[in-house]
PDB file of C-alpha atoms in Angstrom:
ATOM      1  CA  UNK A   1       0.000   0.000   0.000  1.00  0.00           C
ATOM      2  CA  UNK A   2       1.521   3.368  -0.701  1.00  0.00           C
ATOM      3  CA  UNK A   3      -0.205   4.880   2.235  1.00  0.00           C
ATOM      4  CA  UNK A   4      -1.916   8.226   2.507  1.00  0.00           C
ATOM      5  CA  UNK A   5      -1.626  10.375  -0.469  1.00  0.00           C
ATOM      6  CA  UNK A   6      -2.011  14.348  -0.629  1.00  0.00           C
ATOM      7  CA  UNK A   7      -1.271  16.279  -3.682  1.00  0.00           C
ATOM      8  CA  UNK A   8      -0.221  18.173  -4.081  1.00  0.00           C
ATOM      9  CA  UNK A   9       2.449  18.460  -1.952  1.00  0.00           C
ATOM     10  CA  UNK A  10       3.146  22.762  -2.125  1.00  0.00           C
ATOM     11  CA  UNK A  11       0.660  25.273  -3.288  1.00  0.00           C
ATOM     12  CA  UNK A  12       1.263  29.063  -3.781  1.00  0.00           C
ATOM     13  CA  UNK A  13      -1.383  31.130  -4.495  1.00  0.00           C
ATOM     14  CA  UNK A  14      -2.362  35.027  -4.082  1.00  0.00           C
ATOM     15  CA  UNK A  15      -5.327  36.019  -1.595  1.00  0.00           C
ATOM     16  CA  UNK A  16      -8.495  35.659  -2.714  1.00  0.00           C
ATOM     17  CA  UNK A  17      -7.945  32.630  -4.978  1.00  0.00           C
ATOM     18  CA  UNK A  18      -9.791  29.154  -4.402  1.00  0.00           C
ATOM     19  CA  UNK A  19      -7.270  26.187  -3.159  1.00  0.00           C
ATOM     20  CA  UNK A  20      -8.063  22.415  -3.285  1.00  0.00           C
ATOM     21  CA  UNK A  21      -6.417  19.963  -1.352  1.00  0.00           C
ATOM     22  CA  UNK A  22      -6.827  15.708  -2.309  1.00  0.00           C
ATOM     23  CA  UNK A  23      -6.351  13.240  -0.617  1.00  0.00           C
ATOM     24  CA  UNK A  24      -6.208   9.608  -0.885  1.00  0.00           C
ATOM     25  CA  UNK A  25      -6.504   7.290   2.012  1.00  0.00           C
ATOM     26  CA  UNK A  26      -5.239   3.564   2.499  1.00  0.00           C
ATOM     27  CA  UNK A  27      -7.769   1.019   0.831  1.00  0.00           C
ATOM     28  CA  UNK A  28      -9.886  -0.283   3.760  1.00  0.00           C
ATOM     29  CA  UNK A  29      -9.611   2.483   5.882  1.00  0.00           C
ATOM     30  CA  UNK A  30     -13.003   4.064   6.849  1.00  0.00           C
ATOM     31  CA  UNK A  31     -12.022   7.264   8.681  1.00  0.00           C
ATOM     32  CA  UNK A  32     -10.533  10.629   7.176  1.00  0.00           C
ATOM     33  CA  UNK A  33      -9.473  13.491   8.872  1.00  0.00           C
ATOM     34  CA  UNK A  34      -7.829  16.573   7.899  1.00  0.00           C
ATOM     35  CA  UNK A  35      -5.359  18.567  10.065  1.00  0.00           C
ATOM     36  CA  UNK A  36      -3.801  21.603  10.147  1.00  0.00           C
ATOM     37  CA  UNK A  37      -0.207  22.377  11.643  1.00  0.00           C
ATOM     38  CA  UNK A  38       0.822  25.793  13.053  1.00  0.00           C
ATOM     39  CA  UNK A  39       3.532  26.759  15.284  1.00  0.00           C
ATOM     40  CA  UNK A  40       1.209  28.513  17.193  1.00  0.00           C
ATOM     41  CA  UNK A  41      -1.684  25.954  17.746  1.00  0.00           C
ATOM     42  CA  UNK A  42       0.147  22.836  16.739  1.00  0.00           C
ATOM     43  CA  UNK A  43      -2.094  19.939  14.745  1.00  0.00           C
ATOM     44  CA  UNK A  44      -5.712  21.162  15.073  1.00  0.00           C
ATOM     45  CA  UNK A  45      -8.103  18.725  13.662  1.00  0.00           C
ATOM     46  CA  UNK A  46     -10.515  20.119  11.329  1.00  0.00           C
ATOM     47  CA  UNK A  47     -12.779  17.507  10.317  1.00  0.00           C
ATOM     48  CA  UNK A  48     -13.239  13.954  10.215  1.00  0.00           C
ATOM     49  CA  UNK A  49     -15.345  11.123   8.104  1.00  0.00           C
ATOM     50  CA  UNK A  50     -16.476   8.312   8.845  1.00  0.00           C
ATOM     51  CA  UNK A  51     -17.866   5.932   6.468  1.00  0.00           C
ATOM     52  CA  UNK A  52     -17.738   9.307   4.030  1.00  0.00           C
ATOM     53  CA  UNK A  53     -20.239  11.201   6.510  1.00  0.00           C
ATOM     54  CA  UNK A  54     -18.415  14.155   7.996  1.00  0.00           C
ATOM     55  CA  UNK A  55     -18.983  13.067  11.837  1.00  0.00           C
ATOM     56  CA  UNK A  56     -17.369  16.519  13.108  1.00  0.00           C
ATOM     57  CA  UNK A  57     -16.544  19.640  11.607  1.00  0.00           C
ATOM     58  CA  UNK A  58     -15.901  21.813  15.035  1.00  0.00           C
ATOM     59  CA  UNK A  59     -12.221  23.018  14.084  1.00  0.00           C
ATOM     60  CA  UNK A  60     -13.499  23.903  10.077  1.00  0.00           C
ATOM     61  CA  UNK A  61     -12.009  27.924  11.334  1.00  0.00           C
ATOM     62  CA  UNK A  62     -14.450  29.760   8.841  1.00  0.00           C
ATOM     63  CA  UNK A  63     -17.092  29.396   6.446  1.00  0.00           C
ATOM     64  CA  UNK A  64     -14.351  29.828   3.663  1.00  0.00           C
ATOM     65  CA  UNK A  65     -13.477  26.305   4.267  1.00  0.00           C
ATOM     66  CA  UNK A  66     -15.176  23.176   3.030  1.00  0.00           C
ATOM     67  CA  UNK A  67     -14.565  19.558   3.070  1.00  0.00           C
ATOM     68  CA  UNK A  68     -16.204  16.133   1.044  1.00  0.00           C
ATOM     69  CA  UNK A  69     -15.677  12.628   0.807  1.00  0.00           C
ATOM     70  CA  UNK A  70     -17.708  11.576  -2.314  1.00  0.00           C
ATOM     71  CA  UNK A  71     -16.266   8.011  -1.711  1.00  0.00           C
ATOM     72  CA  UNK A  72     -14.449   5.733   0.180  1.00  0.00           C
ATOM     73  CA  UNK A  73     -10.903   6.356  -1.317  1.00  0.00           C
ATOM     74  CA  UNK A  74     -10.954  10.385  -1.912  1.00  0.00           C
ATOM     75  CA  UNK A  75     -11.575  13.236  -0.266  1.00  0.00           C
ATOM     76  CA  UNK A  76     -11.123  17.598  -0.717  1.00  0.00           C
ATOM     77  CA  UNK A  77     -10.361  20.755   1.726  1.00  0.00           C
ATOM     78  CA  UNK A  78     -11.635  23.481   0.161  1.00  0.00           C
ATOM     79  CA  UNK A  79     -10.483  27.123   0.555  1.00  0.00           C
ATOM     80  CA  UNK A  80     -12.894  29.876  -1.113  1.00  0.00           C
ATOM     81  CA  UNK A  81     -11.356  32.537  -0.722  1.00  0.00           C
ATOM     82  CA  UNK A  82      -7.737  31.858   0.518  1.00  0.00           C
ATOM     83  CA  UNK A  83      -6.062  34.334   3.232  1.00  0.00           C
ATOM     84  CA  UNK A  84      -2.901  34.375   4.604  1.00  0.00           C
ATOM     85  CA  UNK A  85      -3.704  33.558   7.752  1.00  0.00           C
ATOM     86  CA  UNK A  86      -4.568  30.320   5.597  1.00  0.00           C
ATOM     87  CA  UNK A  87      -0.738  29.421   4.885  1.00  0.00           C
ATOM     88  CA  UNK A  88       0.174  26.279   7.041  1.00  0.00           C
ATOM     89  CA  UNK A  89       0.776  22.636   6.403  1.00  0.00           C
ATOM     90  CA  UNK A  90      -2.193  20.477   5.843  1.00  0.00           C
ATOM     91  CA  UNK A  91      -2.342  17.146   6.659  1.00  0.00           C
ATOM     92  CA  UNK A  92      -4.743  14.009   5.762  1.00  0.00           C
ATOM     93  CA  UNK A  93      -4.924  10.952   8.095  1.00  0.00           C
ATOM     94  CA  UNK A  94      -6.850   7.961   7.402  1.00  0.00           C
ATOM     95  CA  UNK A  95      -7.709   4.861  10.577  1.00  0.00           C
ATOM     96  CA  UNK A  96      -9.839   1.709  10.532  1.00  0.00           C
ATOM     97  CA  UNK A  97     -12.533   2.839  13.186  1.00  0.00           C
ATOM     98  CA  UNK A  98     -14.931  -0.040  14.854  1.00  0.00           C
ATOM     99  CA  UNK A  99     -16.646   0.363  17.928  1.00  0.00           C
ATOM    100  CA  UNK A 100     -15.389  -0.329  21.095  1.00  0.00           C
ATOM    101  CA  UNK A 101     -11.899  -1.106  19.388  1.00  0.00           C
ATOM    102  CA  UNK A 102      -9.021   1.079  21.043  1.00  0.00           C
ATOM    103  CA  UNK A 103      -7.572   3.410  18.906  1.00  0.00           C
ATOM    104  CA  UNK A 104      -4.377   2.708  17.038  1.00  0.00           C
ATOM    105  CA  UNK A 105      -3.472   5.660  15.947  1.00  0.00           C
ATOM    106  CA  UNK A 106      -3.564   7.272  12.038  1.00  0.00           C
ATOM    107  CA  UNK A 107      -1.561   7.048   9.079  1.00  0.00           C
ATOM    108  CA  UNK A 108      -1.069  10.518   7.761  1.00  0.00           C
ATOM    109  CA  UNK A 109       0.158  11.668   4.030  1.00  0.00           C
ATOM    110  CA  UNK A 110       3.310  13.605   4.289  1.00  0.00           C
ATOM    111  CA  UNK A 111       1.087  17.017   4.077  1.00  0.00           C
ATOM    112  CA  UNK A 112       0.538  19.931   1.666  1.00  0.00           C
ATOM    113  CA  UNK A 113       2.407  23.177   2.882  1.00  0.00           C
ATOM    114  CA  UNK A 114       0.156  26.058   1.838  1.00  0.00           C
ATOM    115  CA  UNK A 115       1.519  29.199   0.990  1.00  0.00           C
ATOM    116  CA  UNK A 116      -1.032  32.214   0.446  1.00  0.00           C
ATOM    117  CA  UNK A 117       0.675  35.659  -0.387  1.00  0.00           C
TER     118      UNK A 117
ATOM    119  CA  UNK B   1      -8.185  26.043  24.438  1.00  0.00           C
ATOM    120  CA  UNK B   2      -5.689  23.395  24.303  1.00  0.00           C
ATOM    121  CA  UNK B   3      -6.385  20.427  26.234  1.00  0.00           C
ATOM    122  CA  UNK B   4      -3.185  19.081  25.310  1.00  0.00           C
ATOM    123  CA  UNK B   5      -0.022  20.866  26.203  1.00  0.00           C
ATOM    124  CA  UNK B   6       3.410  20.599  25.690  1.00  0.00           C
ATOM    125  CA  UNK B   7       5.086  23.163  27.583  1.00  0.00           C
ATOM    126  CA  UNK B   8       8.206  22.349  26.512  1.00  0.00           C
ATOM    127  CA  UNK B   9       9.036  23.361  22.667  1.00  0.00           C
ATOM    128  CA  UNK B  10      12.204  22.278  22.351  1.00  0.00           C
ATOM    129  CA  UNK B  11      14.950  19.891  24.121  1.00  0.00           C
ATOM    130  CA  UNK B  12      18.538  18.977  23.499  1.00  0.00           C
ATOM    131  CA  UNK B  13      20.490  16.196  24.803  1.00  0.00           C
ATOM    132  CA  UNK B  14      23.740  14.347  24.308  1.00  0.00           C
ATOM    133  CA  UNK B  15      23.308  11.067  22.696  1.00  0.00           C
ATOM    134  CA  UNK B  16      23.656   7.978  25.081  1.00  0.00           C
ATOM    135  CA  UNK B  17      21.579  10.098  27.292  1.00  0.00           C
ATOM    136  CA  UNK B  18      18.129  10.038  28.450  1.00  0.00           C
ATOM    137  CA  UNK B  19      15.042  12.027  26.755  1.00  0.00           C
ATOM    138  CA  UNK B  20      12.246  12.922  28.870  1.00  0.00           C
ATOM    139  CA  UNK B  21       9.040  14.443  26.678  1.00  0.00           C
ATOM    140  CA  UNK B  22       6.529  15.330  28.980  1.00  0.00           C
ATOM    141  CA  UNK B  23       2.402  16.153  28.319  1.00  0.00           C
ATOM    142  CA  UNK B  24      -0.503  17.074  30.408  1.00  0.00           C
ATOM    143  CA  UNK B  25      -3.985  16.834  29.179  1.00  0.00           C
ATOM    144  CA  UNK B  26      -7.362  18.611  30.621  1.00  0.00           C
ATOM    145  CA  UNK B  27      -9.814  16.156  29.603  1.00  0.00           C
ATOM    146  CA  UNK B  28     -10.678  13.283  32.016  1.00  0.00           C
ATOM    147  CA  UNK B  29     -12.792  11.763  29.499  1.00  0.00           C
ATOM    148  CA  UNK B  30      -9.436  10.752  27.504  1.00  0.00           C
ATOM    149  CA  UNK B  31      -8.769   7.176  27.366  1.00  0.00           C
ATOM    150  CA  UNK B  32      -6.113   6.877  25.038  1.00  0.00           C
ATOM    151  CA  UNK B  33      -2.842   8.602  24.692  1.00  0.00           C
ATOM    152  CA  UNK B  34      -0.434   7.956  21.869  1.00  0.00           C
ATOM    153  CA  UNK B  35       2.912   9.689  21.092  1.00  0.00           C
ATOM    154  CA  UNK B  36       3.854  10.902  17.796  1.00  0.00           C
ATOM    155  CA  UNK B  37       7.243  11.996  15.667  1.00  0.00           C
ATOM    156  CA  UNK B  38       7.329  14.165  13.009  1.00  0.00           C
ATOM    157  CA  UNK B  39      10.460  14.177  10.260  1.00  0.00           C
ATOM    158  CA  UNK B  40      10.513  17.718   8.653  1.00  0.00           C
ATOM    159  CA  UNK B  41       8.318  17.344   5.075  1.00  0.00           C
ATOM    160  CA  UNK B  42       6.891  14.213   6.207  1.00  0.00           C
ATOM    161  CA  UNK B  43       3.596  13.446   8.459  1.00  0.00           C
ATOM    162  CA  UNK B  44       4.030  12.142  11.658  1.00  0.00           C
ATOM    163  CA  UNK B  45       3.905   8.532  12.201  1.00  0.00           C
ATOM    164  CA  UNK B  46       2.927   6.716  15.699  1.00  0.00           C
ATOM    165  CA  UNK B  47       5.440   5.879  17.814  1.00  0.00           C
ATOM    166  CA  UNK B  48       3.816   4.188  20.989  1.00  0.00           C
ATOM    167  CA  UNK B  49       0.851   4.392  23.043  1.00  0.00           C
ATOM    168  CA  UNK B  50      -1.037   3.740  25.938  1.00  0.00           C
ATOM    169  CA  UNK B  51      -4.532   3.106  27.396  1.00  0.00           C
ATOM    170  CA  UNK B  52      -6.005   4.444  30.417  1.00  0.00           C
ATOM    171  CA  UNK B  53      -5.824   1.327  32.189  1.00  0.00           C
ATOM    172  CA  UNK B  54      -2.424   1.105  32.509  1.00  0.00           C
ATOM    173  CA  UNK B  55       0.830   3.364  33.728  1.00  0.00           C
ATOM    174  CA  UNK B  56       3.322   2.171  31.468  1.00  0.00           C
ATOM    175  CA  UNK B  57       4.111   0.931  28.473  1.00  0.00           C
ATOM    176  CA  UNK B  58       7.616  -0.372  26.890  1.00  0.00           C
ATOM    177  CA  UNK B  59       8.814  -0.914  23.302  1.00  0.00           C
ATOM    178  CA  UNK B  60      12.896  -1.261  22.691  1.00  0.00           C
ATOM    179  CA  UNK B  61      14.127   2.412  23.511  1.00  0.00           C
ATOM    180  CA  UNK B  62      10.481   3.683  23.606  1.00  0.00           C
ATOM    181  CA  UNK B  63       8.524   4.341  27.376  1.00  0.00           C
ATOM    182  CA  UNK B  64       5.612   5.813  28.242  1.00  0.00           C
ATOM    183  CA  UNK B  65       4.462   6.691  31.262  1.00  0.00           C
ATOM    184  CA  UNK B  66       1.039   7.870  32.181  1.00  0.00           C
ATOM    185  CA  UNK B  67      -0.496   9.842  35.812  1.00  0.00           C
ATOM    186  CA  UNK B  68      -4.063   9.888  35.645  1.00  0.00           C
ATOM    187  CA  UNK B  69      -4.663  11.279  38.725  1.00  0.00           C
ATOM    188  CA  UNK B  70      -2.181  13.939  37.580  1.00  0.00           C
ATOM    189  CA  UNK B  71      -3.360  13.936  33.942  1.00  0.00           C
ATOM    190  CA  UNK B  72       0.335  13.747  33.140  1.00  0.00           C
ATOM    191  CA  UNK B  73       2.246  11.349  30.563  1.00  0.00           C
ATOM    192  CA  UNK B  74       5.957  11.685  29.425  1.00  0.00           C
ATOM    193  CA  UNK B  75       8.022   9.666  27.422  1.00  0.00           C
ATOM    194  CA  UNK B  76      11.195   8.378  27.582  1.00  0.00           C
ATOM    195  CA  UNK B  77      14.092   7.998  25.151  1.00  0.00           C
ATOM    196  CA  UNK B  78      16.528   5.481  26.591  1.00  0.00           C
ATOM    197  CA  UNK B  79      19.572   5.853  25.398  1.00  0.00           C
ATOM    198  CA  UNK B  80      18.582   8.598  22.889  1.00  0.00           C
ATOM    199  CA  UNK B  81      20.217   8.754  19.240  1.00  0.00           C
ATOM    200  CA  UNK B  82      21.137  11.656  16.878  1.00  0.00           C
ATOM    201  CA  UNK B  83      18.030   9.626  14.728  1.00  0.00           C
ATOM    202  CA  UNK B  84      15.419  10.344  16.859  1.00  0.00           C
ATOM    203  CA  UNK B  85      16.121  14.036  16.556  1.00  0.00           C
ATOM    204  CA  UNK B  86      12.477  15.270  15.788  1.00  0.00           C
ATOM    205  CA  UNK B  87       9.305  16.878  16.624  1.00  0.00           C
ATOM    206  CA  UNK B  88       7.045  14.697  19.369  1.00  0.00           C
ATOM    207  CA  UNK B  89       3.537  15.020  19.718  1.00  0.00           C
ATOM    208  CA  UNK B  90       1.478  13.911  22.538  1.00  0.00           C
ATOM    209  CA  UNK B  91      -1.937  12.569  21.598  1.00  0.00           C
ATOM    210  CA  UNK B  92      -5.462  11.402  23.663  1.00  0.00           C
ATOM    211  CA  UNK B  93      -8.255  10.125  22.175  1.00  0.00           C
ATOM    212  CA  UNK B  94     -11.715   9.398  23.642  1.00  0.00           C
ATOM    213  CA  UNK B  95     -14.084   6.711  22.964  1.00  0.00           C
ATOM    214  CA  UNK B  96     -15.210   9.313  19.247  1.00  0.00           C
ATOM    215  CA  UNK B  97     -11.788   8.012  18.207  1.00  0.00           C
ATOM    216  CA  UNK B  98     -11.230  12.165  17.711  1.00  0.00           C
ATOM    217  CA  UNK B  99      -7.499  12.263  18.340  1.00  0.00           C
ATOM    218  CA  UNK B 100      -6.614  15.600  20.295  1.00  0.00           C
ATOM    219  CA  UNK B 101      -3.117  16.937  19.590  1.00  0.00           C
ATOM    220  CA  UNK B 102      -0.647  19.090  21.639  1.00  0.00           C
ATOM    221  CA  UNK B 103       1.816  21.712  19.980  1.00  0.00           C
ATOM    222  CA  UNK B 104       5.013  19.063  19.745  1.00  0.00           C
ATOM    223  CA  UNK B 105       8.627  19.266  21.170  1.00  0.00           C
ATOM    224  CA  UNK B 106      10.922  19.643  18.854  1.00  0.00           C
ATOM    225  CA  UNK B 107      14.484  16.811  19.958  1.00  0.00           C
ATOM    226  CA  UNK B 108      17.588  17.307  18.997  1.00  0.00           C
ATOM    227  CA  UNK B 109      20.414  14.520  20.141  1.00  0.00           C
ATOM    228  CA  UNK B 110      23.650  15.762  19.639  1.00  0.00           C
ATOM    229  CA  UNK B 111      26.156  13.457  19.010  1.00  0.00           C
TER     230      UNK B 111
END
């Protein structure tokens, strides 16, 4: 398996532009979730899926930011329209989720660094 | 409001040497706490974890420790190499399987 894929892997774009981030997550996985990293606030979850139903979209910052699954083995992060404040490394994890099960932990892709000028 | 914190940002120590990564968490209803290390331009990748029911767990060079009663876990790094220079992060999860991050420690082992 070639793990969790994100492309693409750097994006530059001026304020005020739309940005989509893919991702890919390991066949047989059934939960997504997309993080952000900051120095300030570390990895703050944005959303997760689960079975492709967004279960919790709490840390989403702004209504300028949108997420789907439209199946089991892709997903998007939406940005409409981009800010500065938006630049920051975006990751994608993917976990097989079954209740009562302890958590193992994620696989996450190796991130798209967003630059937004 | 971060209810995982890692005070510490950064830590340097001579290789051969123990590193201690420390975390404290706010939520009681965590039941899960998992430790992760980030390579720059790559996503992190789990290291070790640790349920609630127990206070340690042990794997090669790898130990974590964890203080419910002080919501307090740390990991150790015995004897640390210049490899495991990276960032850490302490993680808890709850029974929502919503993993809760802190800000990471950034290791360095110098040789």
């Amino acid at each position: 398996d070639a793990g969790v894929i994100q492309s693409p892997r750097h994006e530059v774009t001026e304020m005020g532009q739309e940005v989509t981030l893919r991702c890919k997550p390991i066949s047989g996985h059934n939960s997504l979730f997309w993080y952000r990293q900051t120095m300030m606030r570390g990895l703050e979850l944005l959303i997760y899926f689960n079975n492709n139903v967004p279960i919790d979209d709490s840390g989403m910052p702004e209504d300028r930011f949108s997420a789907k699954m439209p199946n089991a083995s892709f997903s998007t992060l939406k940005i409409q329209p981009s800010e500065p404040r938006d630049s920051a490394v975006y990751f994608c994890a993917s976990s097989f989720f079954s209740v009562g099960a302890s958590s193992y932990g994620y696989t996450f892709g190796s991130g798209t660094r967003l630059t937004v000028v | 409001d971060q209810q995982v914190k890692q005070n510490s940002p950064s830590l340097s120590v001579q290789e051969g040497r123990i590193s201690i990564l420390n975390c404290d968490y706010t939520n009681s209803m965590f039941d899960y706490f998992l430790w992760y290390k980030k390579y720059p331009a790559e996503g992190p990748t789990f290291l070790i974890s640790i349920s609630s029911i127990k206070d340690k767990n042990e794997d090669g060079r790898f130990t974590v420790f964890l203080n419910k009663s002080a919501k307090h876990l740390s990991l150790h790094i015995v004897p640390s190499q210049p490899g495991d220079s990276a960032v850490y992060f302490c993680a808890a999860s709850g029974m929502n399987q919503k993993v809760t991050f802190g800000t990471g420690t950034k290791l360095q082992v110098i040789p």
